[in-house]
Amino acid sequence: MAVVSTSLASQLSGPKSATSHCPQFSGLRRSCSKLDHSLSLSSTQSLIQNVDSHLRLSSSRRGCRGVVTMAGTGKFFVGGNWKCNGTKDSISKLISDLNSAKLEADVDVVVAPPFVYIDQVKNSLSDRIEIAAQNSWIGKGGAFTGEISVEQLKDIGCKWVVLGHSERRHVIGEDDEFIGKKAGYALSQNLGVIACIGELLKEREEGKTFDVCFQQMKAFADAVPSWDNVVIAYEPVWAIGTGKVATPQQAQEVHIAVREWLKKNVSAEVASKTRIIYGGSVNGSNCAELAKQEDIDGFLVGGASLKGPEFATIVNSVTSKKVAA
Ligand code: PGA
């Protein structure tokens, strides 16, 4: 599958290239310019300035102090989305692998088992790893056959819920407004939200990646009471479960744009604090290169989270964010 390579930095920088400030973008100058059709001139200009100053800042931080390469200030976050997989036996084995894995301390680690196994996981998994649900109802529980309420999730020990996942959007048919309502309600009850966004392959090819992601961001922004307990997961749909991971540059350019969007539309503080994690065919072999990108604050992992040792490798890829002094 030909996945269009789009480089925000190269598209936006024009003759005075922002890439000159940041070597990680240097291989991308010939990339497709479709994405900037989706940006108005003024927003393009402001993104140029913001991206340019961001890159200069990051580059000087790296060069001078040799610090962790993170543009955001939030702790690295890795979630395992088990989706509709597993049996009592396979989950017991996974839990025992996770309990014996050595996990770096400076990472928030979360797993999202299928609802029916949450209790089993809660009772046997180390407290080091928090539990997320894969969905929640839009309001207080009651006569809603087949649904599961935020109150019930909290009662059973969940700290998080994954909302807006592409499988809910594109297979089940949930729309932005419905997802926003779920997020607003979960947050109002102090359940953290892993808020997923991401474009279809067709949308990327049509140059609509930013339009789609920003629209999904806006739906969350319109509905959430606060961003304190929100982690954004950028998951390009074409990369989910396909084995076709986004390149580190493809992921970084969307992450930096989402952070800029937060800065412009919410606040600089929220932009810097909010974790923006990447999902879509992350595995033990590609996580380190992705983690090196400054605006990638962790991962949402599907298939590879079903294997304890591989998931631990992904959690521990936080170490590749640290650069030599
Ligand atoms: P994948 O799924 O890692 O299997 O591609 C990611 C996700 O859907 O969160």
mmCIF file of C-alpha atoms and ligand atoms in Angstrom:
data_model
loop_
_atom_site.group_PDB
_atom_site.id
_atom_site.type_symbol
_atom_site.label_atom_id
_atom_site.label_comp_id
_atom_site.label_asym_id
_atom_site.label_seq_id
_atom_site.Cartn_x
_atom_site.Cartn_y
_atom_site.Cartn_z
ATOM 1 C CA MET A 1 0.000 0.000 0.000
ATOM 2 C CA ALA A 2 1.377 3.377 -0.922
ATOM 3 C CA VAL A 3 0.934 5.622 2.043
ATOM 4 C CA VAL A 4 1.439 9.230 1.138
ATOM 5 C CA SER A 5 4.330 10.723 3.010
ATOM 6 C CA THR A 6 3.458 14.162 4.247
ATOM 7 C CA SER A 7 5.871 16.436 5.959
ATOM 8 C CA LEU A 8 4.495 19.342 7.881
ATOM 9 C CA ALA A 9 7.897 20.890 8.360
ATOM 10 C CA SER A 10 8.867 20.720 4.705
ATOM 11 C CA GLN A 11 5.509 21.889 3.451
ATOM 12 C CA LEU A 12 5.265 24.784 5.775
ATOM 13 C CA SER A 13 8.809 25.977 5.744
ATOM 14 C CA GLY A 14 9.086 27.200 2.139
ATOM 15 C CA PRO A 15 12.475 28.481 1.039
ATOM 16 C CA LYS A 16 13.643 29.197 4.582
ATOM 17 C CA SER A 17 13.380 25.649 5.716
ATOM 18 C CA ALA A 18 12.464 24.783 9.281
ATOM 19 C CA THR A 19 14.217 21.525 8.586
ATOM 20 C CA SER A 20 17.509 23.341 8.911
ATOM 21 C CA HIS A 21 16.817 23.575 12.606
ATOM 22 C CA CYS A 22 16.026 19.958 13.062
ATOM 23 C CA PRO A 23 17.914 17.140 11.385
ATOM 24 C CA GLN A 24 15.138 14.651 12.006
ATOM 25 C CA PHE A 25 13.107 16.228 9.206
ATOM 26 C CA SER A 26 15.919 16.352 6.694
ATOM 27 C CA GLY A 27 14.877 13.331 4.675
ATOM 28 C CA LEU A 28 11.415 14.680 4.053
ATOM 29 C CA ARG A 29 11.826 17.721 1.869
ATOM 30 C CA ARG A 30 10.602 16.008 -1.250
ATOM 31 C CA SER A 31 7.466 14.731 0.435
ATOM 32 C CA CYS A 32 3.952 15.245 -0.852
ATOM 33 C CA SER A 33 2.496 18.668 -0.369
ATOM 34 C CA LYS A 34 -1.124 17.629 -0.197
ATOM 35 C CA LEU A 35 -1.686 18.427 3.429
ATOM 36 C CA ASP A 36 -1.267 22.129 3.183
ATOM 37 C CA HIS A 37 -4.250 22.426 0.864
ATOM 38 C CA SER A 38 -6.280 21.788 3.972
ATOM 39 C CA LEU A 39 -4.836 24.766 5.802
ATOM 40 C CA SER A 40 -5.897 28.324 5.270
ATOM 41 C CA LEU A 41 -3.159 30.823 4.480
ATOM 42 C CA SER A 42 -3.338 32.495 7.859
ATOM 43 C CA SER A 43 -3.361 29.265 9.802
ATOM 44 C CA THR A 44 -0.513 28.044 7.612
ATOM 45 C CA GLN A 45 1.512 31.140 8.371
ATOM 46 C CA SER A 46 0.902 30.865 12.056
ATOM 47 C CA LEU A 47 1.790 27.183 11.980
ATOM 48 C CA ILE A 48 5.006 28.049 10.146
ATOM 49 C CA GLN A 49 5.980 30.453 12.893
ATOM 50 C CA ASN A 50 4.980 28.112 15.658
ATOM 51 C CA VAL A 51 6.575 25.030 14.167
ATOM 52 C CA ASP A 52 9.705 26.979 13.353
ATOM 53 C CA SER A 53 10.093 28.328 16.876
ATOM 54 C CA HIS A 54 9.207 24.952 18.336
ATOM 55 C CA LEU A 55 11.903 23.268 16.291
ATOM 56 C CA ARG A 56 14.496 25.878 17.159
ATOM 57 C CA LEU A 57 13.676 25.541 20.815
ATOM 58 C CA SER A 58 13.804 21.776 20.687
ATOM 59 C CA SER A 59 17.009 21.746 18.772
ATOM 60 C CA SER A 60 18.756 24.080 21.172
ATOM 61 C CA ARG A 61 17.492 22.089 24.138
ATOM 62 C CA ARG A 62 18.915 18.978 22.642
ATOM 63 C CA GLY A 63 22.223 20.464 21.685
ATOM 64 C CA CYS A 64 22.925 22.351 24.886
ATOM 65 C CA ARG A 65 21.690 20.159 27.643
ATOM 66 C CA GLY A 66 21.259 16.670 26.287
ATOM 67 C CA VAL A 67 17.906 16.331 28.016
ATOM 68 C CA VAL A 68 15.032 13.996 27.381
ATOM 69 C CA THR A 69 13.673 14.710 23.903
ATOM 70 C CA MET A 70 10.111 15.523 24.794
ATOM 71 C CA ALA A 71 8.345 18.648 23.642
ATOM 72 C CA GLY A 72 5.519 18.061 26.105
ATOM 73 C CA THR A 73 6.001 17.984 29.839
ATOM 74 C CA GLY A 74 3.747 14.994 30.575
ATOM 75 C CA LYS A 75 5.043 11.611 31.670
ATOM 76 C CA PHE A 76 5.520 8.976 28.960
ATOM 77 C CA PHE A 77 2.292 6.974 28.647
ATOM 78 C CA VAL A 78 1.813 3.509 27.161
ATOM 79 C CA GLY A 79 -1.578 1.852 26.847
ATOM 80 C CA GLY A 80 -2.317 -1.695 25.746
ATOM 81 C CA ASN A 81 -5.636 -2.034 23.961
ATOM 82 C CA TRP A 82 -6.559 -5.705 24.080
ATOM 83 C CA LYS A 83 -9.700 -5.092 22.000
ATOM 84 C CA CYS A 84 -12.054 -8.084 21.731
ATOM 85 C CA ASN A 85 -9.307 -10.647 22.335
ATOM 86 C CA GLY A 86 -8.489 -13.222 24.962
ATOM 87 C CA THR A 87 -9.901 -15.945 27.144
ATOM 88 C CA LYS A 88 -9.606 -16.484 30.900
ATOM 89 C CA ASP A 89 -6.556 -18.665 30.256
ATOM 90 C CA SER A 90 -4.756 -16.456 27.757
ATOM 91 C CA ILE A 91 -5.380 -13.420 29.939
ATOM 92 C CA SER A 92 -4.008 -15.204 33.002
ATOM 93 C CA LYS A 93 -0.813 -15.916 31.077
ATOM 94 C CA LEU A 94 -0.588 -12.303 29.871
ATOM 95 C CA ILE A 95 -1.088 -11.019 33.411
ATOM 96 C CA SER A 96 1.630 -13.278 34.735
ATOM 97 C CA ASP A 97 4.027 -12.058 31.999
ATOM 98 C CA LEU A 98 3.190 -8.448 32.789
ATOM 99 C CA ASN A 99 3.616 -8.995 36.519
ATOM 100 C CA SER A 100 7.086 -10.388 36.024
ATOM 101 C CA ALA A 101 8.187 -7.787 33.453
ATOM 102 C CA LYS A 102 10.645 -5.094 34.440
ATOM 103 C CA LEU A 103 9.064 -1.768 33.573
ATOM 104 C CA GLU A 104 10.832 1.590 33.580
ATOM 105 C CA ALA A 105 9.607 3.740 36.453
ATOM 106 C CA ASP A 106 8.976 6.955 34.531
ATOM 107 C CA VAL A 107 6.111 5.633 32.414
ATOM 108 C CA ASP A 108 2.366 5.535 33.056
ATOM 109 C CA VAL A 109 1.243 2.069 31.982
ATOM 110 C CA VAL A 110 -2.374 1.154 31.309
ATOM 111 C CA VAL A 111 -4.110 -1.890 29.831
ATOM 112 C CA ALA A 112 -7.627 -2.053 28.415
ATOM 113 C CA PRO A 113 -9.018 -5.599 28.690
ATOM 114 C CA PRO A 114 -12.424 -6.616 27.338
ATOM 115 C CA PHE A 115 -15.122 -5.656 29.880
ATOM 116 C CA VAL A 116 -15.847 -9.209 30.964
ATOM 117 C CA TYR A 117 -12.253 -9.775 32.071
ATOM 118 C CA ILE A 118 -11.686 -6.472 33.861
ATOM 119 C CA ASP A 119 -12.422 -7.995 37.248
ATOM 120 C CA GLN A 120 -10.035 -10.879 36.645
ATOM 121 C CA VAL A 121 -7.327 -8.441 35.567
ATOM 122 C CA LYS A 122 -7.953 -6.072 38.447
ATOM 123 C CA ASN A 123 -7.657 -8.931 40.927
ATOM 124 C CA SER A 124 -4.411 -10.334 39.615
ATOM 125 C CA LEU A 125 -2.459 -7.611 37.818
ATOM 126 C CA SER A 126 0.137 -5.586 39.679
ATOM 127 C CA ASP A 127 -1.056 -2.135 40.794
ATOM 128 C CA ARG A 128 1.844 -0.724 38.792
ATOM 129 C CA ILE A 129 -0.426 -1.017 35.753
ATOM 130 C CA GLU A 130 -3.723 0.844 35.656
ATOM 131 C CA ILE A 131 -6.860 -0.391 33.950
ATOM 132 C CA ALA A 132 -8.823 1.255 31.166
ATOM 133 C CA ALA A 133 -12.184 0.307 29.719
ATOM 134 C CA GLN A 134 -12.649 0.207 25.955
ATOM 135 C CA ASN A 135 -15.913 2.170 25.990
ATOM 136 C CA SER A 136 -18.379 3.877 28.319
ATOM 137 C CA TRP A 137 -21.922 5.214 28.183
ATOM 138 C CA ILE A 138 -22.660 8.908 27.599
ATOM 139 C CA GLY A 139 -24.259 9.500 30.996
ATOM 140 C CA LYS A 140 -25.412 7.913 34.193
ATOM 141 C CA GLY A 141 -26.371 4.232 33.908
ATOM 142 C CA GLY A 142 -29.956 2.993 33.786
ATOM 143 C CA ALA A 143 -32.182 1.501 31.102
ATOM 144 C CA PHE A 144 -29.537 1.256 28.376
ATOM 145 C CA THR A 145 -29.344 -2.387 27.379
ATOM 146 C CA GLY A 146 -25.851 -3.555 26.562
ATOM 147 C CA GLU A 147 -24.117 -0.427 27.811
ATOM 148 C CA ILE A 148 -21.664 -0.009 30.670
ATOM 149 C CA SER A 149 -21.631 3.122 32.768
ATOM 150 C CA VAL A 150 -18.757 5.238 33.958
ATOM 151 C CA GLU A 151 -19.954 4.634 37.526
ATOM 152 C CA GLN A 152 -19.683 0.868 37.046
ATOM 153 C CA LEU A 153 -16.234 1.193 35.529
ATOM 154 C CA LYS A 154 -15.049 3.209 38.473
ATOM 155 C CA ASP A 155 -16.679 0.774 40.869
ATOM 156 C CA ILE A 156 -14.693 -2.075 39.373
ATOM 157 C CA GLY A 157 -11.401 -0.179 39.524
ATOM 158 C CA CYS A 158 -10.939 1.430 36.099
ATOM 159 C CA LYS A 159 -9.001 4.687 35.953
ATOM 160 C CA TRP A 160 -9.311 5.295 32.208
ATOM 161 C CA VAL A 161 -11.524 4.767 29.205
ATOM 162 C CA VAL A 162 -10.546 4.627 25.518
ATOM 163 C CA LEU A 163 -12.957 6.767 23.464
ATOM 164 C CA GLY A 164 -13.166 7.639 19.790
ATOM 165 C CA HIS A 165 -11.180 4.606 18.689
ATOM 166 C CA SER A 166 -11.344 4.159 14.925
ATOM 167 C CA GLU A 167 -13.089 0.817 15.311
ATOM 168 C CA ARG A 168 -15.872 2.569 17.262
ATOM 169 C CA ARG A 169 -15.972 5.392 14.707
ATOM 170 C CA HIS A 170 -15.772 3.416 11.476
ATOM 171 C CA VAL A 171 -17.063 -0.061 12.332
ATOM 172 C CA ILE A 172 -19.690 0.756 14.952
ATOM 173 C CA GLY A 173 -20.559 4.175 13.494
ATOM 174 C CA GLU A 174 -20.041 6.520 16.448
ATOM 175 C CA ASP A 175 -19.812 10.178 15.458
ATOM 176 C CA ASP A 176 -17.861 13.104 16.881
ATOM 177 C CA GLU A 177 -20.747 14.441 18.930
ATOM 178 C CA PHE A 178 -21.557 11.100 20.548
ATOM 179 C CA ILE A 179 -17.886 10.493 21.334
ATOM 180 C CA GLY A 180 -17.592 14.014 22.746
ATOM 181 C CA LYS A 181 -20.543 13.357 25.066
ATOM 182 C CA LYS A 182 -18.931 10.183 26.332
ATOM 183 C CA ALA A 183 -15.662 12.002 26.969
ATOM 184 C CA GLY A 184 -17.376 14.886 28.746
ATOM 185 C CA TYR A 185 -19.300 12.571 31.022
ATOM 186 C CA ALA A 186 -16.335 10.300 31.832
ATOM 187 C CA LEU A 187 -14.182 13.297 32.757
ATOM 188 C CA SER A 188 -16.936 14.846 34.842
ATOM 189 C CA GLN A 189 -16.831 11.641 36.927
ATOM 190 C CA ASN A 190 -13.021 11.661 37.145
ATOM 191 C CA LEU A 191 -12.437 8.821 34.736
ATOM 192 C CA GLY A 192 -9.420 9.615 32.534
ATOM 193 C CA VAL A 193 -9.990 9.602 28.781
ATOM 194 C CA ILE A 194 -7.691 8.240 26.105
ATOM 195 C CA ALA A 195 -9.139 10.294 23.251
ATOM 196 C CA CYS A 196 -8.398 8.768 19.850
ATOM 197 C CA ILE A 197 -8.178 10.692 16.608
ATOM 198 C CA GLY A 198 -6.886 9.786 13.168
ATOM 199 C CA GLU A 199 -7.521 9.851 9.448
ATOM 200 C CA LEU A 200 -8.483 7.148 6.961
ATOM 201 C CA LEU A 201 -6.049 6.358 4.165
ATOM 202 C CA LYS A 202 -8.370 8.030 1.655
ATOM 203 C CA GLU A 203 -8.460 11.167 3.768
ATOM 204 C CA ARG A 204 -4.655 11.246 3.966
ATOM 205 C CA GLU A 205 -4.382 10.775 0.221
ATOM 206 C CA GLU A 206 -6.832 13.606 -0.341
ATOM 207 C CA GLY A 207 -4.738 15.903 1.849
ATOM 208 C CA LYS A 208 -7.305 15.998 4.629
ATOM 209 C CA THR A 209 -5.247 14.606 7.491
ATOM 210 C CA PHE A 210 -5.147 17.819 9.481
ATOM 211 C CA ASP A 211 -8.773 18.690 8.725
ATOM 212 C CA VAL A 212 -9.920 15.343 10.046
ATOM 213 C CA CYS A 213 -7.703 15.354 13.127
ATOM 214 C CA PHE A 214 -8.532 18.960 13.998
ATOM 215 C CA GLN A 215 -12.249 18.341 13.600
ATOM 216 C CA GLN A 216 -12.022 15.353 15.922
ATOM 217 C CA MET A 217 -9.983 17.451 18.355
ATOM 218 C CA LYS A 218 -12.600 20.195 18.242
ATOM 219 C CA ALA A 219 -15.366 17.726 19.081
ATOM 220 C CA PHE A 220 -13.422 16.692 22.175
ATOM 221 C CA ALA A 221 -12.588 20.307 23.032
ATOM 222 C CA ASP A 222 -16.232 21.340 22.775
ATOM 223 C CA ALA A 223 -17.274 18.597 25.187
ATOM 224 C CA VAL A 224 -14.586 18.227 27.834
ATOM 225 C CA PRO A 225 -14.745 20.178 31.084
ATOM 226 C CA SER A 226 -10.956 20.116 31.450
ATOM 227 C CA TRP A 227 -7.921 18.571 29.769
ATOM 228 C CA ASP A 228 -6.276 17.482 33.016
ATOM 229 C CA ASN A 229 -7.194 13.858 32.618
ATOM 230 C CA VAL A 230 -7.008 13.485 28.847
ATOM 231 C CA VAL A 231 -4.399 11.658 26.787
ATOM 232 C CA ILE A 232 -4.691 12.101 23.022
ATOM 233 C CA ALA A 233 -3.956 9.070 20.876
ATOM 234 C CA TYR A 234 -3.152 9.852 17.249
ATOM 235 C CA GLU A 235 -3.922 6.648 15.389
ATOM 236 C CA PRO A 236 -3.955 6.876 11.601
ATOM 237 C CA VAL A 237 -6.612 4.349 10.610
ATOM 238 C CA TRP A 238 -4.490 2.930 7.795
ATOM 239 C CA ALA A 239 -1.860 1.950 10.357
ATOM 240 C CA ILE A 240 -4.143 0.163 12.812
ATOM 241 C CA GLY A 241 -3.810 -3.593 12.729
ATOM 242 C CA THR A 242 -2.271 -3.472 9.259
ATOM 243 C CA GLY A 243 1.418 -3.817 10.072
ATOM 244 C CA LYS A 244 1.946 -0.519 8.186
ATOM 245 C CA VAL A 245 3.234 1.735 10.911
ATOM 246 C CA ALA A 246 3.491 5.472 10.250
ATOM 247 C CA THR A 247 7.075 6.577 9.824
ATOM 248 C CA PRO A 248 8.444 8.485 12.818
ATOM 249 C CA GLN A 249 8.297 11.645 10.685
ATOM 250 C CA GLN A 250 4.701 11.059 9.595
ATOM 251 C CA ALA A 251 3.668 10.600 13.210
ATOM 252 C CA GLN A 252 5.743 13.525 14.497
ATOM 253 C CA GLU A 253 4.328 15.992 12.003
ATOM 254 C CA VAL A 254 0.766 15.238 13.068
ATOM 255 C CA HIS A 255 1.698 15.230 16.763
ATOM 256 C CA ILE A 256 3.358 18.633 16.534
ATOM 257 C CA ALA A 257 0.362 19.986 14.629
ATOM 258 C CA VAL A 258 -2.034 18.631 17.265
ATOM 259 C CA ARG A 259 0.071 20.229 20.004
ATOM 260 C CA GLU A 260 -0.047 23.533 18.090
ATOM 261 C CA TRP A 261 -3.799 23.138 17.704
ATOM 262 C CA LEU A 262 -4.126 22.756 21.476
ATOM 263 C CA LYS A 263 -1.942 25.785 22.016
ATOM 264 C CA LYS A 264 -4.010 27.907 19.690
ATOM 265 C CA ASN A 265 -7.446 26.621 20.651
ATOM 266 C CA VAL A 266 -7.092 25.696 24.317
ATOM 267 C CA SER A 267 -3.941 27.040 25.992
ATOM 268 C CA ALA A 268 -0.165 26.822 25.934
ATOM 269 C CA GLU A 269 -0.260 25.067 29.277
ATOM 270 C CA VAL A 270 -2.620 22.343 28.049
ATOM 271 C CA ALA A 271 -0.550 21.964 24.873
ATOM 272 C CA SER A 272 2.548 21.320 26.868
ATOM 273 C CA LYS A 273 1.019 19.085 29.550
ATOM 274 C CA THR A 274 -1.199 16.872 27.405
ATOM 275 C CA ARG A 275 0.316 13.586 26.373
ATOM 276 C CA ILE A 276 -0.032 12.901 22.629
ATOM 277 C CA ILE A 277 0.600 9.225 22.054
ATOM 278 C CA TYR A 278 0.873 7.340 18.769
ATOM 279 C CA GLY A 279 -1.003 4.166 17.845
ATOM 280 C CA GLY A 280 -1.043 1.947 14.761
ATOM 281 C CA SER A 281 1.119 -1.159 14.343
ATOM 282 C CA VAL A 282 3.539 -0.210 17.101
ATOM 283 C CA ASN A 283 5.702 -3.166 18.061
ATOM 284 C CA GLY A 284 8.879 -4.069 19.880
ATOM 285 C CA SER A 285 11.008 -3.307 16.826
ATOM 286 C CA ASN A 286 9.663 0.074 15.728
ATOM 287 C CA CYS A 287 8.885 1.680 19.103
ATOM 288 C CA ALA A 288 12.357 3.039 19.831
ATOM 289 C CA GLU A 289 12.574 5.109 16.628
ATOM 290 C CA LEU A 290 9.067 6.447 17.130
ATOM 291 C CA ALA A 291 9.736 7.273 20.778
ATOM 292 C CA LYS A 292 12.683 9.462 19.773
ATOM 293 C CA GLN A 293 10.322 11.967 18.172
ATOM 294 C CA GLU A 294 9.862 14.954 20.407
ATOM 295 C CA ASP A 295 6.092 15.162 20.262
ATOM 296 C CA ILE A 296 5.480 11.437 20.690
ATOM 297 C CA ASP A 297 4.712 11.041 24.383
ATOM 298 C CA GLY A 298 4.003 7.331 24.342
ATOM 299 C CA PHE A 299 1.924 4.716 22.548
ATOM 300 C CA LEU A 300 -1.435 3.047 22.279
ATOM 301 C CA VAL A 301 -0.707 -0.529 21.327
ATOM 302 C CA GLY A 302 -3.114 -3.136 19.989
ATOM 303 C CA GLY A 303 -1.765 -6.467 18.716
ATOM 304 C CA ALA A 304 1.642 -6.205 20.379
ATOM 305 C CA SER A 305 0.052 -5.539 23.773
ATOM 306 C CA LEU A 306 -1.207 -9.117 23.826
ATOM 307 C CA LYS A 307 2.372 -10.319 24.278
ATOM 308 C CA GLY A 308 3.711 -9.407 27.716
ATOM 309 C CA PRO A 309 7.450 -9.230 26.941
ATOM 310 C CA GLU A 310 6.893 -7.226 23.741
ATOM 311 C CA PHE A 311 4.562 -4.810 25.520
ATOM 312 C CA ALA A 312 7.255 -4.356 28.180
ATOM 313 C CA THR A 313 9.768 -3.506 25.439
ATOM 314 C CA ILE A 314 7.387 -0.837 24.162
ATOM 315 C CA VAL A 315 6.878 0.585 27.658
ATOM 316 C CA ASN A 316 10.645 0.679 28.118
ATOM 317 C CA SER A 317 11.214 2.537 24.843
ATOM 318 C CA VAL A 318 11.028 5.633 27.026
ATOM 319 C CA THR A 319 14.768 5.121 27.412
ATOM 320 C CA SER A 320 15.310 6.054 23.769
ATOM 321 C CA LYS A 321 13.936 9.523 24.519
ATOM 322 C CA LYS A 322 17.045 10.204 26.519
ATOM 323 C CA VAL A 323 19.883 11.557 24.418
ATOM 324 C CA ALA A 324 23.551 11.609 25.196
ATOM 325 C CA ALA A 325 24.750 14.790 26.843
HETATM 326 P P1 PGA B 1 -2.496 -2.085 16.518
HETATM 327 O O1 PGA B 1 -3.748 -1.331 17.153
HETATM 328 O O2 PGA B 1 -1.316 -1.808 17.435
HETATM 329 O O3 PGA B 1 -2.873 -3.537 16.516
HETATM 330 O O4 PGA B 1 -2.290 -1.521 15.159
HETATM 331 C C1 PGA B 1 -3.614 -0.077 17.755
HETATM 332 C C2 PGA B 1 -4.936 0.395 18.296
HETATM 333 O O5 PGA B 1 -5.963 0.103 17.683
HETATM 334 O O6 PGA B 1 -5.004 1.047 19.341
#
